[in-house]
Short mmCIF file of C-alpha atoms and ligand atoms in Angstrom, two decimals:
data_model
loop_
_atom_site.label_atom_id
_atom_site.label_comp_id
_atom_site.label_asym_id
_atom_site.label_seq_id
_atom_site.Cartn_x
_atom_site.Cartn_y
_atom_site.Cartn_z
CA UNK A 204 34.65 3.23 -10.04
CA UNK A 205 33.19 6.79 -10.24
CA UNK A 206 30.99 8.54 -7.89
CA UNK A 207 28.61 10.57 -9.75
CA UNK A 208 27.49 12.62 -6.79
CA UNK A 209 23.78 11.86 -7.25
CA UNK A 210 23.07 10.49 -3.48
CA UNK A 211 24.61 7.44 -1.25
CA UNK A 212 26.03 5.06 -4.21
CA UNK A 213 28.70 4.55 -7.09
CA UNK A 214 27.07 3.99 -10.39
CA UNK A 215 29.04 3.79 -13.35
CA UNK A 216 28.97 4.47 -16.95
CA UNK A 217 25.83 4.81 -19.16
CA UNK A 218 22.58 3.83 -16.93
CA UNK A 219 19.53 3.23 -18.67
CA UNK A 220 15.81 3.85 -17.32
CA UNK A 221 12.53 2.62 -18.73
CA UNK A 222 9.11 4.68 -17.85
CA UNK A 223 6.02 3.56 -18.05
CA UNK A 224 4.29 6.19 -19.57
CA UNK A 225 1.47 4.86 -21.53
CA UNK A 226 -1.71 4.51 -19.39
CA UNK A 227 -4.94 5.87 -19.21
CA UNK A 228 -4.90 7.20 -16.11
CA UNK A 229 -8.99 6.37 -16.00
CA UNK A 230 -8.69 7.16 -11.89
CA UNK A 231 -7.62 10.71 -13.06
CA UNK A 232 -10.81 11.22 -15.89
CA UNK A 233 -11.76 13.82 -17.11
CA UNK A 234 -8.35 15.41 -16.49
CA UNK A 235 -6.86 12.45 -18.87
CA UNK A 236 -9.16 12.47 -21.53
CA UNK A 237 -7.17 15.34 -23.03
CA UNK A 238 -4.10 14.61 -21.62
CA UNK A 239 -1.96 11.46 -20.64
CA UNK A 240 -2.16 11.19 -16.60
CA UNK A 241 2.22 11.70 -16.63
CA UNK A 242 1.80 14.50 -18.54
CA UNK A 243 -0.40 16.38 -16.34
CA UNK A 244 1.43 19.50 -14.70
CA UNK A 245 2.27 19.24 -10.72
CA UNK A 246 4.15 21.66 -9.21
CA UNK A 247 4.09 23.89 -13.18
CA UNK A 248 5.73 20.93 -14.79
CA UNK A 249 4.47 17.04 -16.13
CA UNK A 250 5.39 14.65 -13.44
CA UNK A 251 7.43 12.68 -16.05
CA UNK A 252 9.36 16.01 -15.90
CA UNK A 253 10.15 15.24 -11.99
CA UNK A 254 10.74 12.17 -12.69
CA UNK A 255 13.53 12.18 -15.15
CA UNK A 256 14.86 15.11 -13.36
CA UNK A 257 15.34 13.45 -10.72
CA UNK A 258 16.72 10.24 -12.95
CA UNK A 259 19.30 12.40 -14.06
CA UNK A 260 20.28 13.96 -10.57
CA UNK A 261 20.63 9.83 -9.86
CA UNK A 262 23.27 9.21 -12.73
CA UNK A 263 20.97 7.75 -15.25
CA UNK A 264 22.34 9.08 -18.57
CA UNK A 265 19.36 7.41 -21.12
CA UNK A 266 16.17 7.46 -20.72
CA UNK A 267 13.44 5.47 -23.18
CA UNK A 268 9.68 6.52 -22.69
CA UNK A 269 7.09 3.39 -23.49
CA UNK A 270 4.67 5.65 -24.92
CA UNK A 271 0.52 4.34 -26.03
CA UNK A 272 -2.07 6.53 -25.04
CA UNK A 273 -1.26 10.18 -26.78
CA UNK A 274 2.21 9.07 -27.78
CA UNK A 275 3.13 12.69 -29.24
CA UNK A 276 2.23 14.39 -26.42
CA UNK A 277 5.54 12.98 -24.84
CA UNK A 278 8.07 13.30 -28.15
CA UNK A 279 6.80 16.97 -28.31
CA UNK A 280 7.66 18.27 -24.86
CA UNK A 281 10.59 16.27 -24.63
CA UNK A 282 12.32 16.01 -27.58
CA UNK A 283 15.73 14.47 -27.24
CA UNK A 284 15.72 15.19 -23.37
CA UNK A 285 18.65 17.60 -23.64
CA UNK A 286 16.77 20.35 -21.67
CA UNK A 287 17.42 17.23 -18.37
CA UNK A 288 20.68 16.64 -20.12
CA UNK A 289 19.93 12.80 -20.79
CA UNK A 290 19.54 10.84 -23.70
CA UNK A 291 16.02 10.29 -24.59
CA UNK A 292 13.73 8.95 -26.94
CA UNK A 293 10.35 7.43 -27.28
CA UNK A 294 9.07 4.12 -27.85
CA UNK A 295 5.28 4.02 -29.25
CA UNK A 296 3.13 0.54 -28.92
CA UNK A 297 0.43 -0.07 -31.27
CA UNK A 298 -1.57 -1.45 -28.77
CA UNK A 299 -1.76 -1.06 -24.84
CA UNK A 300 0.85 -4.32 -24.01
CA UNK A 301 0.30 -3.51 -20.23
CA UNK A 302 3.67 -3.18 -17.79
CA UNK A 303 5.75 -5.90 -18.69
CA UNK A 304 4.68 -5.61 -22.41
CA UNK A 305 5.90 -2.13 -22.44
CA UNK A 306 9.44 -2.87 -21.11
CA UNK A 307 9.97 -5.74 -23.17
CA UNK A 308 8.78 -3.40 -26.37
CA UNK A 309 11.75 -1.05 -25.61
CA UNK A 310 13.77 -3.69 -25.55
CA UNK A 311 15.73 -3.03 -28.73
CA UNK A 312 15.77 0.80 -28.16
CA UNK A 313 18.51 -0.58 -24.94
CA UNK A 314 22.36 0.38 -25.27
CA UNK A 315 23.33 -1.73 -22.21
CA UNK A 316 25.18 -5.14 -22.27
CA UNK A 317 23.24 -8.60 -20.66
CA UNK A 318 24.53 -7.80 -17.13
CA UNK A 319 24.21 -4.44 -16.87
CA UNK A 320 21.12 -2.66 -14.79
CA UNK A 321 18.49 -1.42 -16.59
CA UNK A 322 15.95 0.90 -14.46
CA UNK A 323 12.40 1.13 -14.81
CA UNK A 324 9.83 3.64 -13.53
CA UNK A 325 5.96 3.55 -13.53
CA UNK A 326 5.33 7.12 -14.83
CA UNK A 327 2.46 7.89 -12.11
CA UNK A 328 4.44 7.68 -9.20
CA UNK A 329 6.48 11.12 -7.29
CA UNK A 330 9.51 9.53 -5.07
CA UNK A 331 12.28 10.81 -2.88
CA UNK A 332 14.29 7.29 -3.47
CA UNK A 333 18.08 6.60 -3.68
CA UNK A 334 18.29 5.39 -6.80
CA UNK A 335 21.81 4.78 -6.83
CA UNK A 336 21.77 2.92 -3.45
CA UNK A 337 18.34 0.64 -5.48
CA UNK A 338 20.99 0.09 -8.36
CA UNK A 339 24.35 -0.47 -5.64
CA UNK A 340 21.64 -2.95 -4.04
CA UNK A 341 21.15 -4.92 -6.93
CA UNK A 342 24.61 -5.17 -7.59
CA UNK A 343 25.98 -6.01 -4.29
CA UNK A 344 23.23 -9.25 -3.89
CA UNK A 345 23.76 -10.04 -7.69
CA UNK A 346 20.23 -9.92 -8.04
CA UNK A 347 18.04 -10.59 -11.48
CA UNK A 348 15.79 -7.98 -10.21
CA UNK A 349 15.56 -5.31 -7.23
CA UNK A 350 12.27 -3.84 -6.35
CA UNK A 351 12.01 -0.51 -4.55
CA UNK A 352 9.29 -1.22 -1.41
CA UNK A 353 7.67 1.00 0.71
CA UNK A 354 5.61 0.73 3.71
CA UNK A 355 1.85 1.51 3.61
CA UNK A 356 -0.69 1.73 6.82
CA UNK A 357 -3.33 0.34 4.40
CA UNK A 358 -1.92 -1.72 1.79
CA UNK A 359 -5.12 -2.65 0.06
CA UNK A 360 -5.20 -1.13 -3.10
CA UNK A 361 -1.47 -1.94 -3.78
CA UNK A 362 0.56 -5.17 -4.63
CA UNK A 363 2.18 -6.45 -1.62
CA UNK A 364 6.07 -8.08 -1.37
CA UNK A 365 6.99 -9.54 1.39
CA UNK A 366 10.42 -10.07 1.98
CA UNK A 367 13.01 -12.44 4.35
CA UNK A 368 15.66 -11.44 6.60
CA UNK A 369 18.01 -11.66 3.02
CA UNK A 370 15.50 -8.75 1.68
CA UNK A 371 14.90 -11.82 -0.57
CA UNK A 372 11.16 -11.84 -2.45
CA UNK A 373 8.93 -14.44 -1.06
CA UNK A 374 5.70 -13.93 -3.04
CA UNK A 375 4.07 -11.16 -4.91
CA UNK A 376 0.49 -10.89 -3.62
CA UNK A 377 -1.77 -8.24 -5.36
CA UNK A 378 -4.26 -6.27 -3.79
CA UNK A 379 -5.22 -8.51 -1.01
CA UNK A 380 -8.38 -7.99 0.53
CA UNK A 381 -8.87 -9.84 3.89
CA UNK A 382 -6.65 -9.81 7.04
CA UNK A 383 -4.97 -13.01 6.21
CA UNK A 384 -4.17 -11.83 2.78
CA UNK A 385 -2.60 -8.39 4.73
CA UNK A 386 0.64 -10.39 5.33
CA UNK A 387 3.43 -7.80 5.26
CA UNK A 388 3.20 -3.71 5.11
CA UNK A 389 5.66 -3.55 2.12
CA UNK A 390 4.52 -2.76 -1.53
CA UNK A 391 5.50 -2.17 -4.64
CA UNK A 392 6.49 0.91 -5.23
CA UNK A 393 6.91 1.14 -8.98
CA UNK A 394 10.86 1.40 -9.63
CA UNK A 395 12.75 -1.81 -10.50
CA UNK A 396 16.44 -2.67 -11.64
CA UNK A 397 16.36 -5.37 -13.83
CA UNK A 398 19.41 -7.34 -15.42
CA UNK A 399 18.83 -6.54 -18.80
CA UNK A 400 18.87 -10.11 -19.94
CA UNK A 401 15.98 -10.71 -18.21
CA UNK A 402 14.32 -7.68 -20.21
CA UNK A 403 14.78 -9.75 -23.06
CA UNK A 404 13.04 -12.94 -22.18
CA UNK A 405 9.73 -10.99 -21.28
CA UNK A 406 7.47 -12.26 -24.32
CA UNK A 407 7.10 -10.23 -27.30
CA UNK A 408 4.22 -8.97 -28.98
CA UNK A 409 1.28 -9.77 -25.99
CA UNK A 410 -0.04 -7.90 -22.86
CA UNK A 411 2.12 -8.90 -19.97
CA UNK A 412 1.61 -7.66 -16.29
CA UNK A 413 5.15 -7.48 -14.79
CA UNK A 414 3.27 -7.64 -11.42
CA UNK A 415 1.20 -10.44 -11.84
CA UNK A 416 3.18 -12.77 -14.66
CA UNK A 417 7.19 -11.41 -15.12
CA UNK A 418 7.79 -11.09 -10.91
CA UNK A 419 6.11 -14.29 -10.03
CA UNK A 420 7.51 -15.70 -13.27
CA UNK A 421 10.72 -14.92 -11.94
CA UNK A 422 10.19 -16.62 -8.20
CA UNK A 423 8.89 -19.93 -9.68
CA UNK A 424 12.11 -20.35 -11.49
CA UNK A 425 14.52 -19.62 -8.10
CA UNK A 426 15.86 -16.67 -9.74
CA UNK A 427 17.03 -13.76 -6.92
CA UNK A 428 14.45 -10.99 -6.75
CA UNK A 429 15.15 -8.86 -3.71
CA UNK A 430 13.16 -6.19 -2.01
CA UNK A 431 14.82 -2.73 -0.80
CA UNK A 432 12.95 -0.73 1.61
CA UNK A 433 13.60 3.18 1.11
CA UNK A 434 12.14 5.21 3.81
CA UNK A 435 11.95 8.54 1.90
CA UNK A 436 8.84 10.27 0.02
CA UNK A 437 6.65 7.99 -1.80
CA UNK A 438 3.43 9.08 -3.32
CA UNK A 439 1.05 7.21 -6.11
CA UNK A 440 -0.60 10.26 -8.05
CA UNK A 441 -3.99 7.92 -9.39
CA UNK A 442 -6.52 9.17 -7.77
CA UNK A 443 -7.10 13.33 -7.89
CA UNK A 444 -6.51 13.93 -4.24
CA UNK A 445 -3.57 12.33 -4.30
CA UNK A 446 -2.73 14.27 -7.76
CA UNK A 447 -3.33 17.38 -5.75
CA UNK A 448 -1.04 16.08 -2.61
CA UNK A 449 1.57 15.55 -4.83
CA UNK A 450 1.61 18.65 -6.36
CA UNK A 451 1.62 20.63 -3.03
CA UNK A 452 4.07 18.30 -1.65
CA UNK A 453 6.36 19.23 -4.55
CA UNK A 454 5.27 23.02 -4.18
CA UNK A 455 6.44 22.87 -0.21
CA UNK A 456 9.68 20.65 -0.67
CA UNK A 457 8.27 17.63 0.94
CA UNK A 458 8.57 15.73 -2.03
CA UNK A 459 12.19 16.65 -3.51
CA UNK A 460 12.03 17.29 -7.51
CA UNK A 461 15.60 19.75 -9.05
CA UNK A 462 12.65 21.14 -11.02
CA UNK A 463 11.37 22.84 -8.06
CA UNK A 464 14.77 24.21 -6.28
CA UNK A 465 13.07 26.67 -4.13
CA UNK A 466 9.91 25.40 -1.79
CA UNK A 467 7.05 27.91 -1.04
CA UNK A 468 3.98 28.22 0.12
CA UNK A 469 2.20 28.26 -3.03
CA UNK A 470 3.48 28.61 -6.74
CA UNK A 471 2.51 31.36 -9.29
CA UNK A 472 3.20 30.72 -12.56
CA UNK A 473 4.53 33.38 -15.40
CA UNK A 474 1.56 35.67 -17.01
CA UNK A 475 -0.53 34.73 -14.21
CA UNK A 476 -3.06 37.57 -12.68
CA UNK A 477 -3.82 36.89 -8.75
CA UNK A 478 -5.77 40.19 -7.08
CA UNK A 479 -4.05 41.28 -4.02
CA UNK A 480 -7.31 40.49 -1.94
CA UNK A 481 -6.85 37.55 -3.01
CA UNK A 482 -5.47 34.31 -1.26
CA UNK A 483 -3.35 31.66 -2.78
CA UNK A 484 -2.12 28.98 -0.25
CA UNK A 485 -1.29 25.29 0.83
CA UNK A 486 1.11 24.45 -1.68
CA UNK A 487 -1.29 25.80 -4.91
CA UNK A 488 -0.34 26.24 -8.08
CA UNK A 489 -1.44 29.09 -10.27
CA UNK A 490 -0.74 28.15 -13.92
CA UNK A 491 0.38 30.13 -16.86
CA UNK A 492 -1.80 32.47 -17.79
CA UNK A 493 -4.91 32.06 -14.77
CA UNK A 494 -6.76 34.85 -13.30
CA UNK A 495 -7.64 34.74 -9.56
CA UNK A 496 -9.96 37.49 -8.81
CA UNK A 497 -10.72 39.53 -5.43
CA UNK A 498 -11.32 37.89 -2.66
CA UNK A 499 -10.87 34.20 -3.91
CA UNK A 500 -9.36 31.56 -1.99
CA UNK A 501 -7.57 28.80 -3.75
CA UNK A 502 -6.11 26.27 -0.94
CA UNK A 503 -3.81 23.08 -1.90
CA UNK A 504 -5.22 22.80 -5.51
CA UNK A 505 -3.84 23.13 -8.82
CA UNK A 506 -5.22 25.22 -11.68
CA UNK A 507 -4.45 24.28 -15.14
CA UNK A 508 -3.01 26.67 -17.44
CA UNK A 509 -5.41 29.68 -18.54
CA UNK A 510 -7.85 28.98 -15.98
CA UNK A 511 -10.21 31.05 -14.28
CA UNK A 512 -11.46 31.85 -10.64
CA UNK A 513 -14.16 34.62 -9.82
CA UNK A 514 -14.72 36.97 -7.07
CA UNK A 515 -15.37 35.39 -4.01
CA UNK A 516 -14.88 31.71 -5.21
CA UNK A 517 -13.08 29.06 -2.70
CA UNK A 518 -11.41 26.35 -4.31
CA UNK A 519 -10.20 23.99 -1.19
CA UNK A 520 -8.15 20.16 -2.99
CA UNK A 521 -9.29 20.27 -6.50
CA UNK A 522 -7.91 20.18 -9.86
CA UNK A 523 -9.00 22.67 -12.13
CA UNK A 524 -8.60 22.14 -16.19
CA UNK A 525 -7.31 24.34 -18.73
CA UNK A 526 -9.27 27.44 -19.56
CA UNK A 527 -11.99 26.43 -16.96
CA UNK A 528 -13.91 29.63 -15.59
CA UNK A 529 -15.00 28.94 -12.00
CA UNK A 530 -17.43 32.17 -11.74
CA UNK A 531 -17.87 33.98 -8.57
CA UNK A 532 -18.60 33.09 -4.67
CA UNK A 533 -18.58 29.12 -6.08
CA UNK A 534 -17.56 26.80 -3.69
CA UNK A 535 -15.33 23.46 -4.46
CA UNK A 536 -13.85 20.84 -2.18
CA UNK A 537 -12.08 17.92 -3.41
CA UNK A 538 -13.36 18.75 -7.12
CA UNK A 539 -12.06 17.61 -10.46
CA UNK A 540 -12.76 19.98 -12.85
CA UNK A 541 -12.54 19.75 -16.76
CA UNK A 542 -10.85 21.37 -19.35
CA UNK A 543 -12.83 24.42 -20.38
CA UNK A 544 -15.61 23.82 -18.76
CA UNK A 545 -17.67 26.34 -16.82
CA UNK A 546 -19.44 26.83 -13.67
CA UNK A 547 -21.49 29.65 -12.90
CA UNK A 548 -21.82 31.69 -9.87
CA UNK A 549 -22.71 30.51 -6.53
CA UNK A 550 -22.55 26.73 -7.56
CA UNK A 551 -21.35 24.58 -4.78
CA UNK A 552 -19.63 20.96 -5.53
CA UNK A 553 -17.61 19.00 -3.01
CA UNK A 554 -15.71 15.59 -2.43
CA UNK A 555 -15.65 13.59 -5.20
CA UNK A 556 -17.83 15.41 -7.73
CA UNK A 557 -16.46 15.84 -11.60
CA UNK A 558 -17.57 17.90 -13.92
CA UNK A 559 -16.65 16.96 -17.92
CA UNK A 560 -14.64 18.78 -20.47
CA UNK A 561 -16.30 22.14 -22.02
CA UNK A 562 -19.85 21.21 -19.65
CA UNK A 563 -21.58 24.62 -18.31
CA UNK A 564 -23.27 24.57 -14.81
CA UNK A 565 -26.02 26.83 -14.89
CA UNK A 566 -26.19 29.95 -11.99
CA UNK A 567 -27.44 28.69 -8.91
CA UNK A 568 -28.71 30.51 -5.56
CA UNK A 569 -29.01 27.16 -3.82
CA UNK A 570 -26.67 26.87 -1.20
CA UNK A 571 -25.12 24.11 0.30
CA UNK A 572 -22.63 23.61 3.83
CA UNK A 573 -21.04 20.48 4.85
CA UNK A 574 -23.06 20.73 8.23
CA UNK A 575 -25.93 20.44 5.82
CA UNK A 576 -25.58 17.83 3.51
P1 GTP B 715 -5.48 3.83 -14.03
O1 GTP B 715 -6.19 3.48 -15.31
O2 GTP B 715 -6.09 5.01 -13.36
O3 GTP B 715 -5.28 2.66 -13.11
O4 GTP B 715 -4.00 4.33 -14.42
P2 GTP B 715 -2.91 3.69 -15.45
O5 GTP B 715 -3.53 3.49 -16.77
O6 GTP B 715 -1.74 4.62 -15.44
O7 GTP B 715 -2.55 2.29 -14.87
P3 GTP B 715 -1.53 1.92 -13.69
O8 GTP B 715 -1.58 3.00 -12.65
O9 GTP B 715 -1.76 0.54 -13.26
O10 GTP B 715 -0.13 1.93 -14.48
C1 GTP B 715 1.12 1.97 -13.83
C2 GTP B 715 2.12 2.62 -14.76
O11 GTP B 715 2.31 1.83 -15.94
C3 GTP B 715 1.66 3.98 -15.24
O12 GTP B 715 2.79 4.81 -15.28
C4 GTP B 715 1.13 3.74 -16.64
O13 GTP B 715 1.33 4.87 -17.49
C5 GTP B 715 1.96 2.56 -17.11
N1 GTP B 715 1.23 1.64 -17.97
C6 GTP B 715 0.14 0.91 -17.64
N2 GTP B 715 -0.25 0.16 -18.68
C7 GTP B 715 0.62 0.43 -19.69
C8 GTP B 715 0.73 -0.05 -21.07
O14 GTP B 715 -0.05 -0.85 -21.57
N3 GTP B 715 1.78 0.45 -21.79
C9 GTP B 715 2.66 1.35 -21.29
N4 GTP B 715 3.65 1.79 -22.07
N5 GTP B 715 2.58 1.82 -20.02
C10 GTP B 715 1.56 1.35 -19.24
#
């Protein structure tokens, strides 16, 4: 056995991975209407960039993207993956076949053997997991499948797998809703091993929910699914504030990516223009190619390549498109902002509010404070 250096375990030979790449990403609209959610840049780069990153750093050696929604985008930045130094190549569906659907479509794209662990990744999520201690898991139980878990103070929006003292799967409950329902803190945290045979018998050619049909699927027939608790960073990007978390977590080294080997306290990228009276903080990105003019303050947000931010402005958590121009003393808090669009001095938006591709908010002199409102 060979020790490939990549954290706690002793993966051998070629290990495959499967992301999920082909969503809408409707939490993330408008920023997705132009661009597929695991495309969209945290910390400079698409998180499907982390992500295979840190695949690689983990001793995966292939890597096969289910690609639907904007298929090229992927083939076009990655290309054969050499630039991680992996294998890679993308899988298109015709249709949207949901999770389960997607990893059985790859199915024939797979170099591994009927036993041999096959990795898959939702494409939305930013971890700091062992993956060879997930893969050394499934091995050591003999397991069909092994589920990365982690724990949640309010598991409601998530699928929940409880577990017994084996770390065997007992049920897979999704998104329960009243106390009762709240059995166990553990969810799913998008990262499985499967035994590739099992990849196989996933129907062909029809949506399937891995969640909801292949994992319960699985139970009802006695096969072993286990569940592996790993403590480390865990972050679903859906929703835009947690888009912009991840993205300063990555900027400030609490969420560990190789593509971001030295942590700061905010991240300016090449050709970008930030005025010395300016302030660029809490883990921001500045993109390729943005202006930041005097006395703006841009706090734990992310702006797109080429945009824009006028005199004055404060931008505090929000997500600003490519090419946007946010003129000057506007004021945005927890905004999602669209590609190219425009808003005028001294608007004020806050938590919540999203303004469409290419749209143009007039100049206002109406002010607004949150002690206000
Ligand atoms: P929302 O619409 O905002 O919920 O986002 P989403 O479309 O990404 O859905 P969800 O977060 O449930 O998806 C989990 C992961 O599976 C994401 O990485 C998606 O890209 C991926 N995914 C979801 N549905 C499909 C599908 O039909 N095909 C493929 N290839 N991937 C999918």
């Amino acid at each position: 056995m060979t020790d490939h250096g990549g954290g706690s375990g002793r993966v051998i030979g070629v290990l495959e991975a499967i992301l999920l790449v082909g969503g809408k990403g409707t939490r993330l609209r408008p920023l997705t209407i132009s661009a597929p959610k695991p495309m969209l840049p945290v910390a400079g780069r698409p998180v499907t960039a982390h992500q295979i990153a840190r695949a690689a750093e983990g001793g995966v050696s292939r890597v096969i993207l289910g690609t639907s929604y904007r298929a090229d985008v992927f083939s076009d930045y990655f290309g054969n993956g050499a630039e991680f130094g992996v294998d890679l190549r993308c899988v298109v569906e015709e249709v949207p076949l949901g999770t389960g659907g997607a990893i059985r479509n790859v199915a024939d794209s797979l170099e591994s053997g009927p036993d041999d662990p096959v990795l898959v990744f939702n494409g939305d999520v930013l971890t700091g997991l062992d993956i060879p201690a997930l893969v050394d898991a499934w091995r050591d139980a003999d397991a069909a499948v092994a589920l990365y878990l982690t724990r949640v103070s309010d598991p409601r929006a998530f699928g929940l797998v409880p577990t017994d003292d084996n770390g065997r799967v007992t049920a897979f409950l999704e998104k329960p809703q009243t106390p009762e329902e709240i059995v166990t803190d553990q969810i799913n945290a998008g990262c499985y091993v499967f035994r590739r045979s099992l990849i196989d018998k996933i129907p062909a050619g029809r949506p399937v929910s891995v969640e909801r049909e292949t994992f319960p699927g699985l139970l009802a027939v006695g096969e072993k699914v286990i569940g592996v608790v790993d403590p480390g960073y865990w972050l679903d990007l859906g929703t835009p504030l947690a888009f912009v978390q991840g993205s300063r977590d990555l900027v400030s080294g609490t969420a560990p990516s190789p593509l971001v080997p030295e942590p700061g306290a905010c991240m300016i990228m090449f050709d970008a223009r930030v005025d010395p009276s300016a302030a660029v903080t809490g883990g921001s990105v500045v993109g390729v190619g943005c202006a930041v003019a005097a006395g703006a303050r841009v706090d734990g947000s992310v702006l797109f390549d080429g945009a824009e931010v006028g005199e004055g402005a404060l931008i505090v958590d929000s997500v600003i498109g490519r090419n946007a121009r946010i003129g000057s003393d506007v004021r945005l808090d927890g905004v999602v902002v669209g590609d190219g669009a425009q808003i005028a001095t001294g608007n004020e938006l806050a938590h919540g509010a999203r303004v469409f591709p290419d749209a143009e908010l007039a100049p206002t002199s109406l002010r607004f404070s949150s002690d206000q409102t």
